[in-house]
Short mmCIF file of C-alpha atoms in Angstrom, two decimals:
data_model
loop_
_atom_site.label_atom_id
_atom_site.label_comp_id
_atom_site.label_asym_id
_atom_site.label_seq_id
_atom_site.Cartn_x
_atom_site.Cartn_y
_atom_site.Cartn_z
CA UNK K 1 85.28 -183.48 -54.99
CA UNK K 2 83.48 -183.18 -57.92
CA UNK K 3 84.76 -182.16 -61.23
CA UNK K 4 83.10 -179.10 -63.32
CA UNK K 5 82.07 -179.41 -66.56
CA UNK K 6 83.35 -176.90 -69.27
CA UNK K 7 80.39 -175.28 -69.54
CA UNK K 8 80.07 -174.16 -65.95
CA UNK K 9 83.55 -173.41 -65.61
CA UNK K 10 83.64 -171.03 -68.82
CA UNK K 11 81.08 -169.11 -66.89
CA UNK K 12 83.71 -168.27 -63.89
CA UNK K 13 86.34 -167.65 -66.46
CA UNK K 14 84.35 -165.10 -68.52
CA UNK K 15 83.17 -163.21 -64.83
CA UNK K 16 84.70 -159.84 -64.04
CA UNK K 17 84.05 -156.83 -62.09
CA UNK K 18 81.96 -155.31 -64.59
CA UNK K 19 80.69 -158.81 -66.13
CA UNK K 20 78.66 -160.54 -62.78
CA UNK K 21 77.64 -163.81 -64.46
CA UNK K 22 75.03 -164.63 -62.37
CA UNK K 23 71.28 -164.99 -63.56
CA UNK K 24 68.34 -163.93 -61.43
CA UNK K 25 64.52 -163.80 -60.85
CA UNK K 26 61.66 -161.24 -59.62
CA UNK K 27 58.67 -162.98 -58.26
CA UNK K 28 55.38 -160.88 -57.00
CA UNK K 29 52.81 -162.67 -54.85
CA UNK K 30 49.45 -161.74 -53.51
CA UNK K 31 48.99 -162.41 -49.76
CA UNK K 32 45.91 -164.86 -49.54
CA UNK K 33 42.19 -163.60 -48.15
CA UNK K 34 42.89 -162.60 -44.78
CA UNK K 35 46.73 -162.52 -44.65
CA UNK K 36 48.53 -158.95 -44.66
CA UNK K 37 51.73 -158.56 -46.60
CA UNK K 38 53.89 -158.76 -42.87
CA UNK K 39 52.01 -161.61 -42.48
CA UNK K 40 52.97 -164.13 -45.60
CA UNK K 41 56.39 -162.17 -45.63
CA UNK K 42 56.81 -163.72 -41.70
CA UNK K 43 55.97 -167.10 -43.18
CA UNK K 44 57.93 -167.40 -45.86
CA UNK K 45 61.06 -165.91 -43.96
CA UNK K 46 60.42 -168.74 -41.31
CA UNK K 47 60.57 -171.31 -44.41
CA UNK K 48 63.49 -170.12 -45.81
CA UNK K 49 65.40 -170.35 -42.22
CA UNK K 50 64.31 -173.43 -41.08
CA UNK K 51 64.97 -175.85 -44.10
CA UNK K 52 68.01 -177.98 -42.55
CA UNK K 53 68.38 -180.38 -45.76
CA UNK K 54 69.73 -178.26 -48.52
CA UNK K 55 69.83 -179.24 -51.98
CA UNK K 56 73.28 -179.46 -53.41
CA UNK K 57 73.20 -176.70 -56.11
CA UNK K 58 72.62 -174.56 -53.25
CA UNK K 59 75.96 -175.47 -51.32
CA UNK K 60 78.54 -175.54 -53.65
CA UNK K 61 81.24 -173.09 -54.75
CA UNK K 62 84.38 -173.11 -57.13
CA UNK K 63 87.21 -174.95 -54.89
CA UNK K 64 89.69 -172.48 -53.61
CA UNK K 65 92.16 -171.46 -54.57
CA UNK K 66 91.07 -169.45 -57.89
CA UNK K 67 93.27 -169.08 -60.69
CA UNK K 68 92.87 -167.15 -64.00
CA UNK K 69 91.85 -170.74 -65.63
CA UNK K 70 88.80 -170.35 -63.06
CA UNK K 71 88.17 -174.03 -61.35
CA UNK K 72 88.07 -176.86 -62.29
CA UNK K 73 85.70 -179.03 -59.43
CA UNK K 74 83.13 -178.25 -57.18
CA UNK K 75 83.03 -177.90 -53.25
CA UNK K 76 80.50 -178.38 -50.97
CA UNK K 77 79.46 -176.36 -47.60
CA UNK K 78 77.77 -178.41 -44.97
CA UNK K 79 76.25 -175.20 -43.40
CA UNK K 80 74.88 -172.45 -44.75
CA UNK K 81 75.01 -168.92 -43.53
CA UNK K 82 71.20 -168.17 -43.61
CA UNK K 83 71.83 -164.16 -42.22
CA UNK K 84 74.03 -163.94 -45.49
CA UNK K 85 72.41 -165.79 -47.78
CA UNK K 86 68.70 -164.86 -47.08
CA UNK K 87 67.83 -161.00 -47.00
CA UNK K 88 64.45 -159.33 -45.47
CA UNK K 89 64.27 -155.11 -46.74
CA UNK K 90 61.48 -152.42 -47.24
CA UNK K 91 61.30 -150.04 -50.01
CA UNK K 92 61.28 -146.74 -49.17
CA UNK K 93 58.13 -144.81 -50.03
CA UNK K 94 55.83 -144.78 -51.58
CA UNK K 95 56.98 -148.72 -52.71
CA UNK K 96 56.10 -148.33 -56.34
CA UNK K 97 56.97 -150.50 -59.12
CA UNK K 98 59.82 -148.03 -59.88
CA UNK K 99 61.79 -148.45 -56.38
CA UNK K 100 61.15 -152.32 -56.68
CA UNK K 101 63.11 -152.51 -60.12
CA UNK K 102 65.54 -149.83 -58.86
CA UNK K 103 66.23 -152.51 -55.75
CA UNK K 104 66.65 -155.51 -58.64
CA UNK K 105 68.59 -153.13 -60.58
CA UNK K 106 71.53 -151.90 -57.87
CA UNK K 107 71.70 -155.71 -56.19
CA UNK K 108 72.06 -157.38 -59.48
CA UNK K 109 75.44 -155.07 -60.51
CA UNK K 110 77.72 -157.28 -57.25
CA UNK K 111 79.07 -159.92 -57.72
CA UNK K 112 78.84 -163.14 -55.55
CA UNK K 113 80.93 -164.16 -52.99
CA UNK K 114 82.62 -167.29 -54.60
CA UNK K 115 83.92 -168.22 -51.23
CA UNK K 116 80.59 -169.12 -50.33
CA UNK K 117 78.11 -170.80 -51.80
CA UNK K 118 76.61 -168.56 -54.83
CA UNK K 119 73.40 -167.12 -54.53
CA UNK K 120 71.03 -164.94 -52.37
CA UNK K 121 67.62 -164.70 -52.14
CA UNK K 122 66.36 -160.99 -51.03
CA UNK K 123 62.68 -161.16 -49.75
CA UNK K 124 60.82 -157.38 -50.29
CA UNK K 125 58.29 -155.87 -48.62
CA UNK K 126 56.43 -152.26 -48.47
CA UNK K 127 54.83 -152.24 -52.17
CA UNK K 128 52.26 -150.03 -51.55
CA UNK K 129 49.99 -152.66 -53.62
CA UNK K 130 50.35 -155.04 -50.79
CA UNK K 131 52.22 -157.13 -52.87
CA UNK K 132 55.38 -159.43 -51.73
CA UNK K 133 58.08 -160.13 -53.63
CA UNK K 134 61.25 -162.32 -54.06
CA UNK K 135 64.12 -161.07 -55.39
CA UNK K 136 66.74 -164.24 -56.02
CA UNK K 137 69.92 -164.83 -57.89
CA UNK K 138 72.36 -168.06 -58.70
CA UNK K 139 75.72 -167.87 -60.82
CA UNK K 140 75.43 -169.03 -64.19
CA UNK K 141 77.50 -171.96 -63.47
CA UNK K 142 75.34 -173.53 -61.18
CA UNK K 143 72.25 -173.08 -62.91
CA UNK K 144 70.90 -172.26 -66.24
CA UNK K 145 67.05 -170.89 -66.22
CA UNK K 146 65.86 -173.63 -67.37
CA UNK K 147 66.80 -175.31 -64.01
CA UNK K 148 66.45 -172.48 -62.05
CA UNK K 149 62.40 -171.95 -63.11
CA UNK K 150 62.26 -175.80 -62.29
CA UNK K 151 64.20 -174.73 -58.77
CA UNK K 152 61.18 -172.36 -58.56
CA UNK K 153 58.44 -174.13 -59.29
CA UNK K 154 59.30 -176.90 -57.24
CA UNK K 155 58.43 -174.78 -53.71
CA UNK K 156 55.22 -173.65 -55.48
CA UNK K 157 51.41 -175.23 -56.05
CA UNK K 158 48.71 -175.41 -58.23
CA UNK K 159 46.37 -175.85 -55.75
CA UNK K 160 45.56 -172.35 -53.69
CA UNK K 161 44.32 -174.73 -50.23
CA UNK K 162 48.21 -176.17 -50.54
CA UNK K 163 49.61 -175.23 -47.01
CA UNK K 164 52.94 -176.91 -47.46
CA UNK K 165 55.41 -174.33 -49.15
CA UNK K 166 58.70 -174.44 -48.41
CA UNK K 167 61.78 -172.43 -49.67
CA UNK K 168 63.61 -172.90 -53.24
CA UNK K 169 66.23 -174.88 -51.87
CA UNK K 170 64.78 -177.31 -49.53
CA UNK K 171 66.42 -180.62 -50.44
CA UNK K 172 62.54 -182.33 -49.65
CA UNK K 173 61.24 -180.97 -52.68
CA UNK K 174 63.79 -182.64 -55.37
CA UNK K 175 60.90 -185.60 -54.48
CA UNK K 176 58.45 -183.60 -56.31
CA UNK K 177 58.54 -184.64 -59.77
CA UNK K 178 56.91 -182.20 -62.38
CA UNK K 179 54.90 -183.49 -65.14
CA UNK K 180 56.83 -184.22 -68.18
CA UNK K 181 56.57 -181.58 -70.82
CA UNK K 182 55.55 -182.46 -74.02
CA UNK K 183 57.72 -183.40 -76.75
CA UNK K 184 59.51 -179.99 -78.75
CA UNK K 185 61.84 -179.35 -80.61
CA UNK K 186 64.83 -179.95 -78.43
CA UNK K 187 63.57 -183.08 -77.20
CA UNK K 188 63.42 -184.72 -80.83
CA UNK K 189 66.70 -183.11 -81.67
CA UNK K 190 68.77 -183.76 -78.46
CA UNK K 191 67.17 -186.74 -77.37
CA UNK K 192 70.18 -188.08 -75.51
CA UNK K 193 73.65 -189.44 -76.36
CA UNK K 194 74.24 -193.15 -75.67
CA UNK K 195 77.68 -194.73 -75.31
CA UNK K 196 81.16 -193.93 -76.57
CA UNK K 197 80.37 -195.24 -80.05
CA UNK K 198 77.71 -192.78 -80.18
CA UNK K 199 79.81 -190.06 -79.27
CA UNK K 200 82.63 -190.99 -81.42
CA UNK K 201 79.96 -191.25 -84.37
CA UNK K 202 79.15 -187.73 -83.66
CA UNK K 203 82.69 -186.21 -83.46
CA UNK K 204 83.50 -187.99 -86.89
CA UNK K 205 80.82 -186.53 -88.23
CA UNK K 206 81.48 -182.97 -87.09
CA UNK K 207 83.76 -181.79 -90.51
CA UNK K 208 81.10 -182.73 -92.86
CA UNK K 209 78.23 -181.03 -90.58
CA UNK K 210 80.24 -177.92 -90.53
CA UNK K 211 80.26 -177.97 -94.70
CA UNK K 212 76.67 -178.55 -95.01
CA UNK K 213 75.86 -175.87 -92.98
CA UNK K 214 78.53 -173.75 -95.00
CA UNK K 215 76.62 -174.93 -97.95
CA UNK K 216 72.86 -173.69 -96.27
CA UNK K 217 74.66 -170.17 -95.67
CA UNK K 218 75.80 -170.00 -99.18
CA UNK K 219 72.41 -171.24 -100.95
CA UNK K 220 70.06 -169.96 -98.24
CA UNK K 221 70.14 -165.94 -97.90
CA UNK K 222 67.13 -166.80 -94.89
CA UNK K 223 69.83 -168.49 -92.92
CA UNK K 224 72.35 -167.26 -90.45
CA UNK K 225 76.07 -168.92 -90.32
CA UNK K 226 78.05 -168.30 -86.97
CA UNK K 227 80.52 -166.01 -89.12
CA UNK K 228 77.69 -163.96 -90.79
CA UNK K 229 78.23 -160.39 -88.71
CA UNK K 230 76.11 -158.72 -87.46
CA UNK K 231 76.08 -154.29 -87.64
CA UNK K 232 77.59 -152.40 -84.93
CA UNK K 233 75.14 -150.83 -82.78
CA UNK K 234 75.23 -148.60 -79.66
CA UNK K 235 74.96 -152.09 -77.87
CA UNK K 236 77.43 -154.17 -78.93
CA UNK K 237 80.31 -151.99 -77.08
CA UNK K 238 82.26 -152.37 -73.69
CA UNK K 239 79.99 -151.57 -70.70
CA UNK K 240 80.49 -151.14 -67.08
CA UNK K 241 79.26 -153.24 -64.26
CA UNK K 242 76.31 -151.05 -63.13
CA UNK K 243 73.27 -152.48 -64.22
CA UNK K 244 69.15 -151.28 -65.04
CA UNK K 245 66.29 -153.80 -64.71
CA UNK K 246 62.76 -152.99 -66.46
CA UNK K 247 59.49 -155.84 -66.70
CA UNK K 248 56.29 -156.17 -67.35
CA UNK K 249 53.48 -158.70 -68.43
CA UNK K 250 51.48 -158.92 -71.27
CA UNK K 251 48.67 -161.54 -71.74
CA UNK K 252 49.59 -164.97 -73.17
CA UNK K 253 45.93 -165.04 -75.02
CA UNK K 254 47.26 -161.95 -76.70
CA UNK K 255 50.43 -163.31 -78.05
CA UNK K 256 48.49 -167.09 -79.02
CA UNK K 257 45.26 -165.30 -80.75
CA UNK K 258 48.41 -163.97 -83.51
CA UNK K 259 50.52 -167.23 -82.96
CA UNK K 260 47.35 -169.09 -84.20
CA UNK K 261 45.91 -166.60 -86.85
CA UNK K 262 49.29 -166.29 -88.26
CA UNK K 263 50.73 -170.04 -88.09
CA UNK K 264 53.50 -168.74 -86.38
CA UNK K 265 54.50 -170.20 -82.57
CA UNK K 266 54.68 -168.34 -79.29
CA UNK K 267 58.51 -167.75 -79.71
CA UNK K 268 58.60 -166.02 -83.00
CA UNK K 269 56.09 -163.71 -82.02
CA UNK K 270 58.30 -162.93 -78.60
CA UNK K 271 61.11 -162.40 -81.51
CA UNK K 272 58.51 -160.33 -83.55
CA UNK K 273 57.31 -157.68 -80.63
CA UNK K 274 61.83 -157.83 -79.48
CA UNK K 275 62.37 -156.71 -83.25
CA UNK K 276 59.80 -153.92 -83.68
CA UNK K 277 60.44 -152.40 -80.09
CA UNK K 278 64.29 -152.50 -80.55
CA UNK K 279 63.63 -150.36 -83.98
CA UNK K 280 61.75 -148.41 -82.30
CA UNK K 281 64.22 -147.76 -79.63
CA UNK K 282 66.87 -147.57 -81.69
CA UNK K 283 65.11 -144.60 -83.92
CA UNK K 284 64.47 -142.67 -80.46
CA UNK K 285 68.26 -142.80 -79.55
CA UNK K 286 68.85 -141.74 -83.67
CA UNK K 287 70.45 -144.89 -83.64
CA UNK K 288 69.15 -147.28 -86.09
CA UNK K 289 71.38 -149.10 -88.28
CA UNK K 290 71.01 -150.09 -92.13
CA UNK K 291 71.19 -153.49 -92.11
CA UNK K 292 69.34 -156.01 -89.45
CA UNK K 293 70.09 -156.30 -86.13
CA UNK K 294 70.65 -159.87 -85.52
CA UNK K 295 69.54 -161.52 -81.74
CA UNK K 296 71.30 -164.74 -80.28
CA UNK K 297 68.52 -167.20 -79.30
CA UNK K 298 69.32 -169.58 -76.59
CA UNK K 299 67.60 -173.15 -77.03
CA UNK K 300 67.22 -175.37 -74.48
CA UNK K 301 68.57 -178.77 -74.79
CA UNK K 302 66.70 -179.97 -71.28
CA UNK K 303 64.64 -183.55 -71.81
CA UNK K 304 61.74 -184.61 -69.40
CA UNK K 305 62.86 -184.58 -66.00
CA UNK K 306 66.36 -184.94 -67.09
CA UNK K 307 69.12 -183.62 -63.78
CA UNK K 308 69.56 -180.02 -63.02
CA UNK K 309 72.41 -177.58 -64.46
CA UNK K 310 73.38 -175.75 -67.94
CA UNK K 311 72.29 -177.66 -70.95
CA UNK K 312 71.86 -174.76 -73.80
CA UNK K 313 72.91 -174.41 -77.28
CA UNK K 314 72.04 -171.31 -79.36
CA UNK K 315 70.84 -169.77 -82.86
CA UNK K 316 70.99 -166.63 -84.31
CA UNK K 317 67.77 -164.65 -85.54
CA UNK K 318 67.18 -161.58 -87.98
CA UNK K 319 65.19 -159.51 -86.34
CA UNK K 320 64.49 -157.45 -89.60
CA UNK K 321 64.97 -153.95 -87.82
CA UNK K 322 65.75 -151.98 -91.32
CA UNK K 323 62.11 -153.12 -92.50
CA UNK K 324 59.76 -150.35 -91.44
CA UNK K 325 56.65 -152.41 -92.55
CA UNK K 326 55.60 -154.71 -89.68
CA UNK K 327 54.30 -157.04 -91.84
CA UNK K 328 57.18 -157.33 -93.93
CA UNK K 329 59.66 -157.33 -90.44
CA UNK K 330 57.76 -160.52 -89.42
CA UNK K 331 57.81 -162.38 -92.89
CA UNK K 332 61.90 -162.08 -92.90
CA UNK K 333 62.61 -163.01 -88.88
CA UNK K 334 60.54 -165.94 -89.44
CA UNK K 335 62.28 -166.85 -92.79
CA UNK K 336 65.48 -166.85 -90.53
CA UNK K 337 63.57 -168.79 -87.45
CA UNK K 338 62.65 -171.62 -89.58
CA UNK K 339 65.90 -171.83 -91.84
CA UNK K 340 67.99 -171.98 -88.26
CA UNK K 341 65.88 -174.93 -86.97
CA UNK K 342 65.91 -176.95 -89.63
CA UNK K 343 69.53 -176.93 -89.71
CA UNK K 344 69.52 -177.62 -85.79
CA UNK K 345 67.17 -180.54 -86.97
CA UNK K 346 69.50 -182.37 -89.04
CA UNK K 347 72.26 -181.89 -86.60
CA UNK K 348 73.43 -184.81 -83.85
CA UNK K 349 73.12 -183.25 -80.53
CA UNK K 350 77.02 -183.29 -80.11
CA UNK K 351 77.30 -181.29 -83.54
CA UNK K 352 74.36 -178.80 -82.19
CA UNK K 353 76.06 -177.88 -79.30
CA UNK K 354 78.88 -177.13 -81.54
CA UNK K 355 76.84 -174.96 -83.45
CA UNK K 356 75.90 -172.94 -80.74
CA UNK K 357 79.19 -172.29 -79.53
CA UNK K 358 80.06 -171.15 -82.65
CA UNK K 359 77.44 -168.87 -82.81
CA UNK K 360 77.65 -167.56 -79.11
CA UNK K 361 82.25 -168.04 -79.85
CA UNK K 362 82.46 -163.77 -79.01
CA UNK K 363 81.01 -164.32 -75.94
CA UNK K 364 84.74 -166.27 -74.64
CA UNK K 365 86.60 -163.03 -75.80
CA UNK K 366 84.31 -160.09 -74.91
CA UNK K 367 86.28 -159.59 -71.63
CA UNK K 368 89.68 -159.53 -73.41
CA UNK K 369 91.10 -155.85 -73.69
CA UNK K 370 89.94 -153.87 -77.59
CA UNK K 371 87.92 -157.00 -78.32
CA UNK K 372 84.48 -155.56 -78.71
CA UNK K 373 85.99 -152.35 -79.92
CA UNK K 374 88.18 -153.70 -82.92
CA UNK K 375 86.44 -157.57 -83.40
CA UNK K 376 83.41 -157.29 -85.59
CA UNK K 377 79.80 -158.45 -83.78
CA UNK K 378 78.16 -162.11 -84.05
CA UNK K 379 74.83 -160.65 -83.14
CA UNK K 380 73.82 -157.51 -81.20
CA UNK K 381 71.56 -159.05 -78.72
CA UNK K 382 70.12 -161.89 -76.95
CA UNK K 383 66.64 -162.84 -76.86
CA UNK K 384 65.77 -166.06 -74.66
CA UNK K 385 62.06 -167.48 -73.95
CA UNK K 386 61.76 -169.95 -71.03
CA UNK K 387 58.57 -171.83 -71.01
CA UNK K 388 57.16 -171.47 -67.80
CA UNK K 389 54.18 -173.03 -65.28
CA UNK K 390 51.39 -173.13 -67.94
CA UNK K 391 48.58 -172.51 -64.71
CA UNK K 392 48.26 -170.65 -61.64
CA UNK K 393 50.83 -170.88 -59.00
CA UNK K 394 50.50 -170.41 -55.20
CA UNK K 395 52.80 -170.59 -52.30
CA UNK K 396 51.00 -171.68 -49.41
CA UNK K 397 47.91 -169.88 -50.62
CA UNK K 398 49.62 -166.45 -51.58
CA UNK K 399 49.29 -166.25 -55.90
CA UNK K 400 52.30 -166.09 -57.75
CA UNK K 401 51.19 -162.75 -59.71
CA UNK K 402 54.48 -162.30 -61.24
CA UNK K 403 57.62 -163.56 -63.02
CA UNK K 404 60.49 -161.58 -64.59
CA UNK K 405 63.38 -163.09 -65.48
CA UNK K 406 66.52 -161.48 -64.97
CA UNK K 407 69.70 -162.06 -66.71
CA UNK K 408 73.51 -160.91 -68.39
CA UNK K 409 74.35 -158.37 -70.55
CA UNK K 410 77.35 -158.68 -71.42
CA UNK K 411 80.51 -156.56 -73.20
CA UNK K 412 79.63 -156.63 -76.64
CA UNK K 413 76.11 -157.28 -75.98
CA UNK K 414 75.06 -154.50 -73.92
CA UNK K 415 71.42 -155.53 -73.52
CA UNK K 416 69.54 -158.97 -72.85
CA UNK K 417 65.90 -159.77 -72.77
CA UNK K 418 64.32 -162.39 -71.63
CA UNK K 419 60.59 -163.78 -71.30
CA UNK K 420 58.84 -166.80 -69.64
CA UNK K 421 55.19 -167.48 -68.84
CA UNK K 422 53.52 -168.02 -65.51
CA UNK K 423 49.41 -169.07 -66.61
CA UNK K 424 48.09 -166.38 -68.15
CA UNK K 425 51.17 -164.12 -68.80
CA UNK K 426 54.13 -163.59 -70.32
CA UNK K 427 56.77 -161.85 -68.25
CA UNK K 428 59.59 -159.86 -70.09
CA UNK K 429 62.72 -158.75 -68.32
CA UNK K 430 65.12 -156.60 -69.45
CA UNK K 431 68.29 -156.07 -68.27
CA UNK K 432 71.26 -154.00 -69.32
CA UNK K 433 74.53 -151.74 -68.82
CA UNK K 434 73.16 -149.15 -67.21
CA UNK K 435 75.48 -145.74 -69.00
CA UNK K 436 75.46 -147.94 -72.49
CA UNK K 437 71.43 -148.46 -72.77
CA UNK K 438 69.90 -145.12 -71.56
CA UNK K 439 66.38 -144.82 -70.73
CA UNK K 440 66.26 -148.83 -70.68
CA UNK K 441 62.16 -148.75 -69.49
CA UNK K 442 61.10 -147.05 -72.93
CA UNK K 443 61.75 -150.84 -74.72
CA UNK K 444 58.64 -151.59 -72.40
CA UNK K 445 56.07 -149.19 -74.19
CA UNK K 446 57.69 -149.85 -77.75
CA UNK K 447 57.04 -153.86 -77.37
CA UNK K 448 53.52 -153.03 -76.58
CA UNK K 449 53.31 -150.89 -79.94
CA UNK K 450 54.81 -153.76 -81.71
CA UNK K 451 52.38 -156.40 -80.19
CA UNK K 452 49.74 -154.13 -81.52
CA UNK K 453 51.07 -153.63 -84.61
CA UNK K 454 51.30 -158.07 -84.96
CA UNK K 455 47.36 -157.54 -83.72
CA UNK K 456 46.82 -155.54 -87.22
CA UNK K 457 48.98 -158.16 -89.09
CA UNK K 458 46.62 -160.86 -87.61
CA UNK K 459 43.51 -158.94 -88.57
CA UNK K 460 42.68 -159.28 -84.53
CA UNK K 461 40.41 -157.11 -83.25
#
């Protein structure tokens, strides 16, 4: 028996009928020369059924029996049932884009069976591009998406002659260490905690933390403090457990040519198009609020090669939606950026995962009856980049032409987006409550205005 850590367990606690906490990804790839769509999907069904050593994320489930304090230690399955686990469908005609997300959108509103291991991987076939994709989703507390892009790339290749693909969880493929990513931010700032002193440094020094960041909110009018508020929006409200799925790719050249003519980075940029399209949105559904909607940021506290799981903290962003000039939109949400990781900066990493539960704290209650109705909002919605495979992926020769994320909306937070990168582009997948965000797929079109509108910012041409 293994005992679960607080942060996985929260995740089981928090899940309800219409809250599935489980986090998901779309994948598109392009049979190689010569191969029809039947054929790779035959291949990579055979891979999936025949891997016999399973890694253990992929076999373990809350011990029974379940209580309303959730669990509290993991169990693992020897076997796994393959004909429930691993799924093989067509779209209906004509297998557009539109049925594909419609698929995503129906299978990712059920919840997983915690009496079995919990995730399923749904292989698709009968886009009329030719195209095959894989649908897959994990619970939360097995896997953040950090890990579970790592899970991914793991079965995949750089190199397009590679003939030795196997599926996601294949225990074999834990021996295939990735290269180690260069240094960031979370790396300098959560480098690793070493022995009890250490920790018992950090706990002592969690009061005066929490004044100096007090202090910052006070002095600072750029930074945001966990009990700042944020305006109540048509998205911060209860929401049922039916869900909508929209994506789409834009170029990561596109988003680095105004990264790099702006001295801004590749996240607040992400932040930048989320704000302008969200304004947009927001003025279609005569909506828009007076002050700023603010976004919860997940950060990533993952090191090197570090082991699997959930290792996030979180900040909170303005995305400057009351400031019709883009220019002006972009100067204040990276004011806030900046102010929020310096603070994170000068924090131990015990005190910055603090910090982020204070800023995410609604999150624990949003399931609680009149909460999000009465309680006022910490932020209005949540914005997370995952750095992705920075070159072209292949499995067993077929191109990995596609990667949407998809995550958790949540009561209170009707609507999450988030992005990662596979080579040359940036995927963006949004998911929410399906009768609380109507017409979802018209964010799509408005972050596309607001890219071009960063494009005129950035004098790019």
């Amino acid at each position: 028996m293994q005992y679960m850590p607080i942060t996985s367990s929260m995740f089981l606690i928090a899940e309800t009928r219409e809250l599935p906490m489980h986090v998901g990804g779309l994948q598109l790839f392009i049979p190689r020369e010569g191969q029809s769509a039947g054929q790779l999907a035959d291949d990579m069904m055979e891979a999936f059924l025949t891997a016999t050593e399973i890694q253990p994320d992929f076999r373990k489930r809350p011990t029974q029996p379940f209580s309303l304090l959730g669990s509290v230690s993991w169990s693992y399955d020897d076997e796994i049932d393959y004909d429930y686990h691993v799924r093989r469908i067509a779209l209906p005609k004509p297998g557009r884009i539109r049925e594909l997300l419609h698929y995503v959108s129906l299978n990712h509103s059920t919840l997983l069976d915690r009496s079995k291991p919990m995730w399923e991987a749904h292989l698709i076939e009968g886009l009329a591009d030719g195209r095959v994709a894989l649908y897959t989703k994990i619970h939360h507390s097995v896997v953040d998406g950090v890990t579970a892009l790592r899970i991914l790339g793991r079965s995949l290749s750089d190199d397009p002659e590679d003939r030795t693909g196997r599926a996601p969880w294949d225990a074999s493929l834990k021996r295939k260490r990735p290269p180690k990513p260069k240094p960031g931010l979370s790396q300098r700032v959560f480098g690793g905690i070493s022995g009890a002193a250490g920790v018992a440094n950090q706990l002592a020094g969690l009061v005066p933390a929490s004044a100096q960041i007090a202090l910052r909110s006070i002095r600072d009018p750029h930074y945001l403090a966990p009990i700042h508020g944020a305006p109540k929006t048509i998205l911060d409200v209860p929401i049922g457990g039916a869900r909508r799925f929209a994506a789409q790719q834009w170029e990561t050249a596109r988003l680095r040519a105004v990264a790099a003519a702006l001295n801004l980075t590749l996240n607040d940029v992400v932040l930048a198009m989320c704000g302008g399209a969200l304004r947009n949105y927001l003025i279609d559904q005569d909506a828009l609020p007076d002050t700023p909607l603010l976004a919860m940021v997940p950060v990533s506290m993952h090191v090197g090669d570090e082991k699997d799981g959930n290792a996030v903290t979180a900040i909170l962003a303005n995305l400057a939606t009351d400031q019709a000039d883009p220019e002006q939109r972009l100067a204040q949400l990276t004011a806030s950026t900046r102010a929020s990781k310096e603070v994170v900066r000068g924090l131990t990493p015990l005190q910055a995962l603090a910090l982020g539960a204070a800023n995410a704290s609604s999150m624990a209650f949003m399931s609680v009856p009149g909460f999000v109705s009465y309680a006022p909002s910490q932020f209005n919605v949540i914005i997370s980049n995952v750095p992705g495979p920075q070159h072209d992926l292949y499995w067993n020769g077929a191109q990995l032409d596609g990667l949407y994320p998809v995550s958790i909306p949540a009561s209170g937070c009707a609507l999450n987006i988030t992005i990662t990168s596979t080579g040359r582009y940036m995927g963006f997948g949004l998911i929410g409550a399906r009768a609380q965000v109507p017409s979802l797929q018209r964010i799509l079109t408005h972050l596309d205005t607001a890219l071009g509108e960063l494009e005129k910012v950035a004098d790019i041409t």
